[in-house]
Coordinates of C-alpha atoms and ligand atoms in Angstrom, one line a residue:
X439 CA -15.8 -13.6 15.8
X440 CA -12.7 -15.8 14.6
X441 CA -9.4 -15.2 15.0
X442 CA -8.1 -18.1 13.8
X443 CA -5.7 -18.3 10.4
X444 CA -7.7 -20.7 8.2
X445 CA -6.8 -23.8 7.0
X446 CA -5.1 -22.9 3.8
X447 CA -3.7 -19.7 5.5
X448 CA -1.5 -21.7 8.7
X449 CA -0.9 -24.2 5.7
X450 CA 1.0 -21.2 3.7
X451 CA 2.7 -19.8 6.6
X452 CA 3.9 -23.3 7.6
X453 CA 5.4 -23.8 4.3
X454 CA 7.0 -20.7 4.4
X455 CA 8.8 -21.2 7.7
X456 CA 10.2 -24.0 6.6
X457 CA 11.1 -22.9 3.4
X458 CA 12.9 -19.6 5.1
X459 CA 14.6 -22.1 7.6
X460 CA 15.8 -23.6 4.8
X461 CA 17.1 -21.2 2.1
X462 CA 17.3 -18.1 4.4
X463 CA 19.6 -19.1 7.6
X464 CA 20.5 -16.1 9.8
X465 CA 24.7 -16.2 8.1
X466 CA 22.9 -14.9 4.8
X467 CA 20.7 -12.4 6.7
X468 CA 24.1 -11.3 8.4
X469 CA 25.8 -11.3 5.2
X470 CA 23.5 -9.2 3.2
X471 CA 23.4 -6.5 6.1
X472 CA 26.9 -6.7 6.0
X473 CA 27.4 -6.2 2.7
X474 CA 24.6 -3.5 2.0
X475 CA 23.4 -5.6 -1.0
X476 CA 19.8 -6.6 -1.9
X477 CA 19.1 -10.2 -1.0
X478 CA 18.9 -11.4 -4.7
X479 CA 19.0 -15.0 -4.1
X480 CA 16.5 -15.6 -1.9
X481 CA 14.3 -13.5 -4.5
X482 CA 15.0 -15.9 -6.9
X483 CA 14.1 -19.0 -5.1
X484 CA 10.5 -16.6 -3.3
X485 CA 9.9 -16.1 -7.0
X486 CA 11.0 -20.0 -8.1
X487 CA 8.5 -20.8 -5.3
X488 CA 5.5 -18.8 -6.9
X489 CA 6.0 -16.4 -3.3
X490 CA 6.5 -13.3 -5.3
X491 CA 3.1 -14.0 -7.1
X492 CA 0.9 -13.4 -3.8
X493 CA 0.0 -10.4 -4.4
X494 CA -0.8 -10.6 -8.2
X495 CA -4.3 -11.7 -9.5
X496 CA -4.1 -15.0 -10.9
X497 CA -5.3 -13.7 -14.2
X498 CA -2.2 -12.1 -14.3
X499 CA 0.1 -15.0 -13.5
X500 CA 0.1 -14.7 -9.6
X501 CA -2.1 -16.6 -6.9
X502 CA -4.7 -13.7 -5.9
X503 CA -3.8 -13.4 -2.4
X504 CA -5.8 -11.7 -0.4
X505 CA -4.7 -8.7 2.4
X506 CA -4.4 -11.2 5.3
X507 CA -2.7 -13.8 3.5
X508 CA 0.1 -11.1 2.3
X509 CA 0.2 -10.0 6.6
X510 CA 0.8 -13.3 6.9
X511 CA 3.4 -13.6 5.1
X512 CA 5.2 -10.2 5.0
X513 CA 4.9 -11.1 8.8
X514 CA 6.8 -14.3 8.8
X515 CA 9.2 -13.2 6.3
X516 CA 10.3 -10.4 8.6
X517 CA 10.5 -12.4 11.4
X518 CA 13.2 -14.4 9.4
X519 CA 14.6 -11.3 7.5
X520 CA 13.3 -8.1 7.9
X521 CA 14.8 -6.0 5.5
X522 CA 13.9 -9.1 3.0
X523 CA 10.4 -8.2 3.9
X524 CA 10.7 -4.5 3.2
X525 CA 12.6 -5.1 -0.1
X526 CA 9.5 -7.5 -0.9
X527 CA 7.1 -5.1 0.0
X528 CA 8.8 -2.2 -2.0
X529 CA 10.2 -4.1 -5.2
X530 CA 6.6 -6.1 -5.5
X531 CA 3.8 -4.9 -3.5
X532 CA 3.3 -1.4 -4.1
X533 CA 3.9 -2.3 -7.9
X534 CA 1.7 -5.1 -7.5
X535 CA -1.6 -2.8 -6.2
X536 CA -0.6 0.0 -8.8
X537 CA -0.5 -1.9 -11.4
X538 CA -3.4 -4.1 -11.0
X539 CA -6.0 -1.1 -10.2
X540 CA -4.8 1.4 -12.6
X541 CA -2.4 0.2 -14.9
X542 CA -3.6 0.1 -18.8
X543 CA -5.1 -3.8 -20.0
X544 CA -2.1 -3.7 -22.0
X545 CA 0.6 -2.6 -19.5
X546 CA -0.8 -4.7 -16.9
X547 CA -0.6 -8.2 -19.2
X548 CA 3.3 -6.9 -20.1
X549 CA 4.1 -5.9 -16.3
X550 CA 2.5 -8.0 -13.9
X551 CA 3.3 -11.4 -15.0
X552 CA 6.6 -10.7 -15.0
X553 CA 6.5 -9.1 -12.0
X554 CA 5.5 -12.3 -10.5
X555 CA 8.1 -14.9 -12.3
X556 CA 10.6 -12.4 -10.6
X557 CA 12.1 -11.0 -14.0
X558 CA 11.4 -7.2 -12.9
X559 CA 11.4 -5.7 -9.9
X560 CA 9.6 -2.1 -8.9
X561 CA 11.1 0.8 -6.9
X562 CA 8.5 4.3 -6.1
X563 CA 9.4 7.4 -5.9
X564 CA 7.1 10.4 -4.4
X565 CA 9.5 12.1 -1.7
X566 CA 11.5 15.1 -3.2
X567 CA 14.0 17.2 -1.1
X568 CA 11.7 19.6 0.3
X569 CA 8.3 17.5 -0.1
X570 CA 8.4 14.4 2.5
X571 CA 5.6 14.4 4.8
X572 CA 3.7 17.3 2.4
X573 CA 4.2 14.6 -0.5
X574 CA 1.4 16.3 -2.5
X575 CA 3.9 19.7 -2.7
X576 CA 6.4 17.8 -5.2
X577 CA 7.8 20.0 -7.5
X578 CA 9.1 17.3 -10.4
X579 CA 7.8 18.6 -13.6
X580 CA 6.6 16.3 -17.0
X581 CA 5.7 18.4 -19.5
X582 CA 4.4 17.1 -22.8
X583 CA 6.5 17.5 -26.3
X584 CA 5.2 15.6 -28.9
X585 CA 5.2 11.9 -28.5
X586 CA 6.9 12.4 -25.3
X587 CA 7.3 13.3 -21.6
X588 CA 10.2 15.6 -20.5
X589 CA 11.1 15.4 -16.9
X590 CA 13.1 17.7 -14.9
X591 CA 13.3 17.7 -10.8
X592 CA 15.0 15.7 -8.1
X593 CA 13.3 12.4 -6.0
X594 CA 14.7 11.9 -2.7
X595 CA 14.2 8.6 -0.5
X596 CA 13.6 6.3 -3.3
X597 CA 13.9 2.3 -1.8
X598 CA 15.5 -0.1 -4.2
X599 CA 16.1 2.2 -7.3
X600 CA 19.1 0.8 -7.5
X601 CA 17.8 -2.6 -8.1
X602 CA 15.1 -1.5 -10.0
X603 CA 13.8 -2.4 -13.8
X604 CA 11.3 0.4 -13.4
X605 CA 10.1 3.1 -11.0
X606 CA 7.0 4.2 -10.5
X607 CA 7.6 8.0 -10.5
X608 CA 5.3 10.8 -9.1
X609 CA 5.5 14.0 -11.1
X610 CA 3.8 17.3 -11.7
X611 CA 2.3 16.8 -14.9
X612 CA 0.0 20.4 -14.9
X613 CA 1.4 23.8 -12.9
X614 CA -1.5 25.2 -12.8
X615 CA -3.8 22.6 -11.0
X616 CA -4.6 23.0 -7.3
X617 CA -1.7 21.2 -5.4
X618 CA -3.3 17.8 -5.4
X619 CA -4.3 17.5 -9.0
X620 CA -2.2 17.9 -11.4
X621 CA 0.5 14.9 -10.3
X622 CA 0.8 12.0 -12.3
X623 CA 2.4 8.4 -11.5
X624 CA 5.1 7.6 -14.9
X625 CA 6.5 4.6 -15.0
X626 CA 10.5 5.7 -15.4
X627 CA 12.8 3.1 -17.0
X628 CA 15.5 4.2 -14.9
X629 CA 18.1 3.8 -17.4
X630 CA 16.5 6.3 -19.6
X631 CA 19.1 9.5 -20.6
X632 CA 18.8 12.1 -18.1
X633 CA 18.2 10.1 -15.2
X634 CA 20.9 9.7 -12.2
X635 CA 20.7 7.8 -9.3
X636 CA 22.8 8.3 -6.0
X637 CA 23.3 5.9 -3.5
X638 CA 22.7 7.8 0.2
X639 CA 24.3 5.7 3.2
X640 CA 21.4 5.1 5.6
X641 CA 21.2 3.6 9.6
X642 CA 19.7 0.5 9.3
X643 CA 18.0 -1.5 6.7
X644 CA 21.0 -2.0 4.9
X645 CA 20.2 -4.7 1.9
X646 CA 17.5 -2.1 0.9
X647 CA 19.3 0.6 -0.8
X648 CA 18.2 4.5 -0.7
X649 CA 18.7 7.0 -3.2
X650 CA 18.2 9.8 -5.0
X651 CA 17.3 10.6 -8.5
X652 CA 18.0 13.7 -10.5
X653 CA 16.2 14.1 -13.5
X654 CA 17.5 16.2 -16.6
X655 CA 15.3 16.5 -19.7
X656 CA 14.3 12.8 -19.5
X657 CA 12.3 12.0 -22.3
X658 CA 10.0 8.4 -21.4
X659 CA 6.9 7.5 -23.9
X660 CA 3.4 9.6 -23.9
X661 CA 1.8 6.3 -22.7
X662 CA 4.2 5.6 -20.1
X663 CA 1.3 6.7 -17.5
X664 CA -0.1 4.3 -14.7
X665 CA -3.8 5.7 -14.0
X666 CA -5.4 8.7 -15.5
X667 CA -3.7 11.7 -16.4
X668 CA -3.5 14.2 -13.9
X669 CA -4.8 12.1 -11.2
X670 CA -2.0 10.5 -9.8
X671 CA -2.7 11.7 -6.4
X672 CA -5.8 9.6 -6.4
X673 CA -3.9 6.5 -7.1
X674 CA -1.7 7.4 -3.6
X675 CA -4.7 7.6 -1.6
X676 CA -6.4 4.7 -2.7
X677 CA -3.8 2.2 -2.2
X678 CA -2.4 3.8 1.2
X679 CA -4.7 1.8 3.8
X680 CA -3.5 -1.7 2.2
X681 CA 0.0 -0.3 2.3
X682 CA -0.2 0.1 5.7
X683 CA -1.5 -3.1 6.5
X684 CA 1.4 -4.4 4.6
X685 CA 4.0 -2.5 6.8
X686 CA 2.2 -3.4 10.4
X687 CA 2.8 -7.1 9.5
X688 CA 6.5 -6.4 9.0
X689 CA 6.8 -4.9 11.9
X690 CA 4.8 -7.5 14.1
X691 CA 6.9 -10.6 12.3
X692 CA 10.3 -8.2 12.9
X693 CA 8.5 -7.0 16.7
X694 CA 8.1 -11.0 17.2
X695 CA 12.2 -11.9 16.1
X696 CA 13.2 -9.2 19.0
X697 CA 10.5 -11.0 21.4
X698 CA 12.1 -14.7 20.4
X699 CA 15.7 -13.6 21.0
X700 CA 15.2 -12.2 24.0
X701 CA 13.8 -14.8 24.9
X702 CA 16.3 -17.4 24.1
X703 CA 19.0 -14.9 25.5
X704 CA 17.5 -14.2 28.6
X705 CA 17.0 -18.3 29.4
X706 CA 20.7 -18.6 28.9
X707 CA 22.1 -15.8 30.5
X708 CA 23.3 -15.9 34.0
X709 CA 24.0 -13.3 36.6
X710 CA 23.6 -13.6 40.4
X711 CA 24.2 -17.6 40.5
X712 CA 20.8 -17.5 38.3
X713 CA 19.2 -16.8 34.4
X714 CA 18.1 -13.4 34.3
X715 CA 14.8 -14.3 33.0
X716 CA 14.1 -15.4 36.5
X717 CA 14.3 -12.0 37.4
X718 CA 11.1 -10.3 37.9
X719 CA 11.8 -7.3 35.8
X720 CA 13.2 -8.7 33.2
X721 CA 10.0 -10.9 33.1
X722 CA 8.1 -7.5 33.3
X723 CA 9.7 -6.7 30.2
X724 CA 8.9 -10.1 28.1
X725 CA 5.4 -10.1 28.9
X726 CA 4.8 -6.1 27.8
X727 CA 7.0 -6.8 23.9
X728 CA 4.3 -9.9 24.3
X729 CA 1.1 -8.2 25.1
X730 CA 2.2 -5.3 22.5
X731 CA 3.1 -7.6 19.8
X732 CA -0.4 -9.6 20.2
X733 CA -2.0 -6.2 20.2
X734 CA -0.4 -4.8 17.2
X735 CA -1.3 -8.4 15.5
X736 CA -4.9 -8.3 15.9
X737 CA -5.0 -4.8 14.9
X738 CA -3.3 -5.7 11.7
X739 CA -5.8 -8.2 11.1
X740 CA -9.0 -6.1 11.7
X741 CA -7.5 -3.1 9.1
X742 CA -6.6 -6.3 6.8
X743 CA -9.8 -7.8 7.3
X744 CA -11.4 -4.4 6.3
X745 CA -9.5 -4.1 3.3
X746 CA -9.8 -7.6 2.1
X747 CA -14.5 -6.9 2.3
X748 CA -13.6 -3.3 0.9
X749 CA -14.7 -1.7 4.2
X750 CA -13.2 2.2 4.2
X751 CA -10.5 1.4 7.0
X752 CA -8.2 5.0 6.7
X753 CA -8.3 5.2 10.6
X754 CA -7.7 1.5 11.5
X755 CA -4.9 0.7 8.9
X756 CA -3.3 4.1 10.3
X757 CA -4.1 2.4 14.4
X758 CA -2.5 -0.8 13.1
X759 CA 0.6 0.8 11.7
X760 CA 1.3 3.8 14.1
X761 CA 0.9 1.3 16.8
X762 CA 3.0 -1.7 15.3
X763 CA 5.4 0.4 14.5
X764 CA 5.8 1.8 17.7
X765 CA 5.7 -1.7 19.1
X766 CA 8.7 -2.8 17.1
X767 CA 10.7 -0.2 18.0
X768 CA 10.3 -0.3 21.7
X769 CA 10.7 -4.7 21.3
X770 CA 14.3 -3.5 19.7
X771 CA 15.2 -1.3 22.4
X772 CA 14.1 -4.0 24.8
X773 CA 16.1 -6.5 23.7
X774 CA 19.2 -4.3 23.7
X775 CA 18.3 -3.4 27.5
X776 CA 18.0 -7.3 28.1
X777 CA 21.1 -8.1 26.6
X778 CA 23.4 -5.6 27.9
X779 CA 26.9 -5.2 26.7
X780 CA 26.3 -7.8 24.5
X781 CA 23.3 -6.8 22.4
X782 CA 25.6 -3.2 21.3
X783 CA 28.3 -6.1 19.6
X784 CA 27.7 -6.8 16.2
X785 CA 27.9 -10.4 16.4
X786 CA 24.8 -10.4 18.2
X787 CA 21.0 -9.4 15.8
X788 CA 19.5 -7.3 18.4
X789 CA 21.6 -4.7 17.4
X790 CA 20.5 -4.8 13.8
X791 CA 16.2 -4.6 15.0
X792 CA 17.4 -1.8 17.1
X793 CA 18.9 -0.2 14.1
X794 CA 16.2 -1.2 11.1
X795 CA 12.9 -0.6 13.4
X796 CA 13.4 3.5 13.1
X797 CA 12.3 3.5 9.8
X798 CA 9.2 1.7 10.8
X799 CA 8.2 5.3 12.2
X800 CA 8.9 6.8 9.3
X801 CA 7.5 5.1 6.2
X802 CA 3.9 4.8 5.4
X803 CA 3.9 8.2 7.4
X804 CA 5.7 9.5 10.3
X805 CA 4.3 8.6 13.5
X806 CA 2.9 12.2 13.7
X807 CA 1.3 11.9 10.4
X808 CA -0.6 8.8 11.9
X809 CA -1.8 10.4 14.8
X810 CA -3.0 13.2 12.5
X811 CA -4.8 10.9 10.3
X812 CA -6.4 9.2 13.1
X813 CA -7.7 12.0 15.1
X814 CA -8.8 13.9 11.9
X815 CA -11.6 10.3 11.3
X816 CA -12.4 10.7 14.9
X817 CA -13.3 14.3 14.6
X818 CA -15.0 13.9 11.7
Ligands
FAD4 C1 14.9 4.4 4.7 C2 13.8 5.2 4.0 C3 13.2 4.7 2.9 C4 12.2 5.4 2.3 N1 11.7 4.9 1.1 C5 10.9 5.8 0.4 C6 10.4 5.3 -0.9 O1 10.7 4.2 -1.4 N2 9.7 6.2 -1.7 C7 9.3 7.4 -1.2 O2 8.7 8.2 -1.9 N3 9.7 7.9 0.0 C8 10.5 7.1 0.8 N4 10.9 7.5 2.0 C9 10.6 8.8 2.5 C10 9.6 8.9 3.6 O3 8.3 8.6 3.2 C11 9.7 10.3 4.3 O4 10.9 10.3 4.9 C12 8.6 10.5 5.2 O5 7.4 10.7 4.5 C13 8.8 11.8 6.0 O6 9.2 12.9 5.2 P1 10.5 13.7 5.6 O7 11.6 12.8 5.9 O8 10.8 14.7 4.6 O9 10.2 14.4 7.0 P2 9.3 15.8 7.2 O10 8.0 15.7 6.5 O11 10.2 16.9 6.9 O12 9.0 15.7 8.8 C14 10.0 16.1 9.7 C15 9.3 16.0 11.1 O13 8.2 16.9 11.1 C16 7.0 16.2 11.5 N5 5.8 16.8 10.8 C17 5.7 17.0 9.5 N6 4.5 17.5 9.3 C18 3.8 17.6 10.5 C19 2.6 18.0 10.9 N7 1.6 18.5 10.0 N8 2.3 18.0 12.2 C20 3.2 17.5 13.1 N9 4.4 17.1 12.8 C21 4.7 17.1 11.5 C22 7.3 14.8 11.0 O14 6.4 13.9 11.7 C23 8.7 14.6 11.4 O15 8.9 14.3 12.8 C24 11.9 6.7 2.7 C25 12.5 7.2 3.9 C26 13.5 6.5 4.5 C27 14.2 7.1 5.7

């Protein structure tokens, strides 16, 4: 058993980190959290680098990176930025893996390479109002009229529509199916007639926006399908376990900034003539965020590892992200504790972990989804 990076994998995270050092210094993380705005500039030079290409197949104009080499690098990208990492993972990943394994020959030759120079960026929508964790429930209705689809229904929680060139929208395409057929993932040009998107103000992860969409007789093309008519639930399923790989490295790279400030905090800091990270329970503290992160990081790579030889891996992607997830947010509440007064200012980052890990709980499945999930493989 090895669980060493190869070669060409430390190589790629290497250049990265000096790359992010470089073009992505903590003012311009502040600054885009500040500003609630996507971080379009490092984009640009990810995608001048050939970054946003990883997960592409090279056929398609990207490098044909495998499941471990995107953890590895959606994990140091959110060590550097984390909402970056999010906004990479929603704008290109998920478009990325929909695209490439269901998406038409035609489609996927228009979409993907351009996906990977950067030029178009992907948002998804499948919550509705009253269909979150239930997602198969959704209640957005295509119907067919001539050489169109006519939409009607409202999306809620959609990541980066606002930024989007296309979305890849979940709708009910037949009534009278059974509640998990009959839904069908359309590929929405958002600025389409009929379609409005609404900003909702959110906790944390600020450079990624949130919306909603209300649709109102919007008429996209027949072919505007990605996957088989009908089926669109399928599509969900199938690309779920590599999803969730993708969101456990996020939150071991953004679990692993929390760990490294404390760190350098608590060798600064000085109460009682001495640092506190003499203290032995604030030392208590480091070594658990340590033992949890290293946990959650080998757990990522064995779902990852899974994925990459096609192994079914439904209950260890779901361990890897409940328990990454989990371990980011309790790094982020660590930190504050270790930081006192000073981790609740502004100034300081802790404050925005502590505020961006609670969606890490949330997306990809709540953490009582996972649990479900898990313990219904175990009972099998
Ligand atoms: C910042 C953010 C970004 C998001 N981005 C996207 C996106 O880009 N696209 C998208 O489609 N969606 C997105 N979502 C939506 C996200 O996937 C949902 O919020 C999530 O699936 C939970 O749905 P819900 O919020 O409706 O909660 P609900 O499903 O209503 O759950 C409420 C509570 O009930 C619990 N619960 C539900 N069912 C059960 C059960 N069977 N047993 C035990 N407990 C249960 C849940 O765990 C939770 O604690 C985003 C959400 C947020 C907050």
């Amino acid at each position: 058993m090895n669980f060493d990076l190869s070669p060409a994998q430390r190589e790629m995270r290497d250049a990265l980190r000096a790359f992010l050092l470089r073009e992505c210094p903590i003012e311009y993380v502040r600054s885009c959290d500040d500003a609630e705005r996507f971080p379009v500039e490092l984009f640009d030079k990810l995608a001048a680098q050939g970054w946003l290409g990883l997960p592409i197949p090279e056929e398609f104009g990207g490098t044909g990176g495998s499941c471990t080499d995107l953890a590895v690098f959606l994990e140091e990208l959110a060590w550097h930025f984390e909402a970056a990492a999010n906004c990479y993972y929603t704008t290109v990943v998920i478009a990325a893996d929909a695209l490439t394994h269901f998406a038409s020959a035609a489609l996927k030759r228009e979409l993907l390479p351009k996906l990977a120079r950067g030029e178009i960026r992907f948002a998804f929508s499948l919550s509705e109002p009253n269909s979150g964790s239930d997602a198969a429930s959704l209640r957005t209705r295509a119907v067919a009229e001539g050489e169109h689809w006519v939409i009607n229904g409202q999306k809620m929680f959609c990541s980066c529509a606002q930024v989007a060139d296309y979305i890849l929208l979940m709708a009910r395409s037949d009534a009278a199916a059974p509640k998990h057929d009959g839904i069908t993932m359309f590929l929405l040009d958002p600025r389409t007639p009929g379609v409005e998107i609404r900003r909702l103000r959110k906790l944390g992860l600020k450079p990624m926006d949130l919306n909603e969409i209300f649709l109102t007789d919007a008429r996209i093309p027949k072919d505007a399908i990605i996957g088989e008519l009908n089926r669109g639930w399928r599509n969900v399923l199938k690309t779920l376990d590599y999803e969730r790989c993708c969101l456990s490295a996020v939150n071991v790279g953004a679990a692993r900034s929390c760990l490294d400030r404390a760190l350098s905090y608590t060798k600064e800091r000085e109460q009682f003539g001495q640092k506190i990270a003499n203290f032995q329970l604030t030392r208590a503290k480091l070594a658990d965020m340590q033992m949890e992160i290293d946990a959650a990081r080998l757990l990522l790579y064995r779902s990852a590892d899974l994925v990459d030889r096609g192994i079914p891996n439904n209950r260890e992607s779901a361990i890897a992200n409940l328990y990454s997830s989990e371990t980011y947010v309790r790094a982020a509440l660590s930190g504050m504790r270790m930081m006192g007064g000073w981790g609740y200012l502004m100034e300081f980052d802790m404050q925005r972990h502590y505020r961006d890990s609670k969606l890490a709980e949330i997306g990809g499945g709540t953490s009582e989804i996972l649990r479900i999930v898990i313990s219904r493989e175990m009972l099998k």
